[in-house]
C-alpha angles and dihedrals in degrees: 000000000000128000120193101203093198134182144009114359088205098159091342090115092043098095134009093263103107087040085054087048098049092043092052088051088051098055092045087058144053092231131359114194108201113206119186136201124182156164121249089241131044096248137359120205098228102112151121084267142024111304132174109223108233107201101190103140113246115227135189084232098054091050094052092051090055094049090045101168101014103091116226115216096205143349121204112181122194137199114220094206088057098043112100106213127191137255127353115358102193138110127335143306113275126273088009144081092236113116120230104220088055091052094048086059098050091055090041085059091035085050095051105041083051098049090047093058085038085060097051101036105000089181098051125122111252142200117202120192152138120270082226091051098126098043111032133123086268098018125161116234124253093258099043092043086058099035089060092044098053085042106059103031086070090049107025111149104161125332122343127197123180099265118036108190098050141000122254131190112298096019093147091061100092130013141164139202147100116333089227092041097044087053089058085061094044104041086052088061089039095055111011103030086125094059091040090058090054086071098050111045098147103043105114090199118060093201082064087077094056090059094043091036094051076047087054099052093044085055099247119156104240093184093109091039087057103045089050089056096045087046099055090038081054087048097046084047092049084043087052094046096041082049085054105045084050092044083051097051090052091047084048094044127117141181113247108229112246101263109248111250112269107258118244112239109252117252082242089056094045103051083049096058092041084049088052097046090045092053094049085052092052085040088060096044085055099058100046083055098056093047091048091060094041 
């Protein structure tokens, strides 16, 4: 089995729990093979979120210290200001807050660390995954991180990603699949990631394209995966829209003041209106009177 451990360390090494994670694997196994590719600093801050740019130097040295006893095949790090990426550079993905150029250099370090281990046993089963894979913002748990290993590794056809049907937060984590196969994914976000994004403008999360895009090679139809995306982004938008109008008749909202009691004619009104009436009514004899002797 081979593990490609890729990406930003960020806390990984700050507790045993990737260490934990790897020596399971190796006494589940006859041989596990450990690739690494890496950046020259802990964390950059260029991300989908906030993120505060830790610049400690990363050293073969120091990951080696933190693996001890877990051998590591290979380490390739790279440095993000000398690495020459293709195609436009600017702003972010559509529909979402990743930038593009930080997404490009994920796939540039994903890219290299594959095709070195392409180049070497092309046929070779693969996992590929974060070296935050346990604590970051969408991580997988200990247990379900194994379980899917051990899983797959026994009925892998294609790719595999943690969920089938449809993608979640965080589904290019982890993936499994062919070397050489795995290469041909990677290799389509390296060099045609322009094009790629054509056919997704209303996402919203840019993972999302690894899980339709491996669908796409292995000549799925993603149509319905699509659609059910689109619809519940069109649910979540009328949800939003219903939240604000009744957030705006509450904003817009007042009291009516309490109506003042209707006020009771006065006995003085009263008679005069019943005097008046009672006038026009002698008014009116009169005249029928008069008419009559006429």
């Amino acid at each position: 089995m081979i593990i490609l451990l890729r990406g930003h360390i960020r806390n990984s090494f700050n507790d045993n729990e990737l260490y934990n994670l790897l020596k399971h694997l190796s006494e589940e196994v006859d041989t596990l093979d450990i690739y690494i590719q890496t950046w020259n600093i802990f964390q950059s801050n260029v991300s989908w979120r906030e993120m505060k740019e830790n610049n400690t130097i990363v050293t073969e040295s120091l990951i080696y210290n933190y693996f001890r006893d877990i051998p590591i095949k290979n380490i390739i790090i790279l440095d993000d200001k000398q690495i020459v990426l293709t195609g436009n550079v600017e702003g972010k993905i559509p529909s979402t807050t990743m930038p593009l150029r930080g997404w490009k250099n994920m796939w540039f370090g994903i890219y290299e660390g594959i095709k070195y281990i392409t180049d070497n046993c092309p046929d070779d089963f693969v996992i590929n995954m974060r070296f935050d894979i346990l604590n970051n913002s969408n991580s997988f748990p200990k247990d379900e991180t194994l379980s899917f290993i051990l899983r797959k590794k026994i009925n892998i056809k294609s790719m595999e990603f943690v969920v089938e049907k449809k993608p979640i937060l965080g589904v290019d984590n982890i993936f499994i699949g062919k070397a050489s196969r795995m290469l041909l994914l990677c290799a389509r976000f390296q060099f045609q990631l322009d094009r790629v994004l054509l056919y997704y403008p209303e996402l919203r999360h840019q993972e999302f394209m690894v899980f339709f895009e491996n669908k796409k090679l292995d000549n799925l139809p993603i149509v319905s995966y699509y659609k059910q995306n689109k619809k519940e982004k069109e649910n979540e938008k009328e949800k939003e829209n219903e939240n604000e109008k009744e957030k705006e008749k509450k904003k817009n909202f007042n009291v009516l003041p309490i109506p003042e009691p209707e006020k009771q004619s006065s006995p003085v009104n009263y008679v005069g209106r019943r005097l008046s009436f009672k006038g026009l009514v002698i008014t009116s004899l009169k005249k029928k009177w008069i008419e009559f002797a006429k």
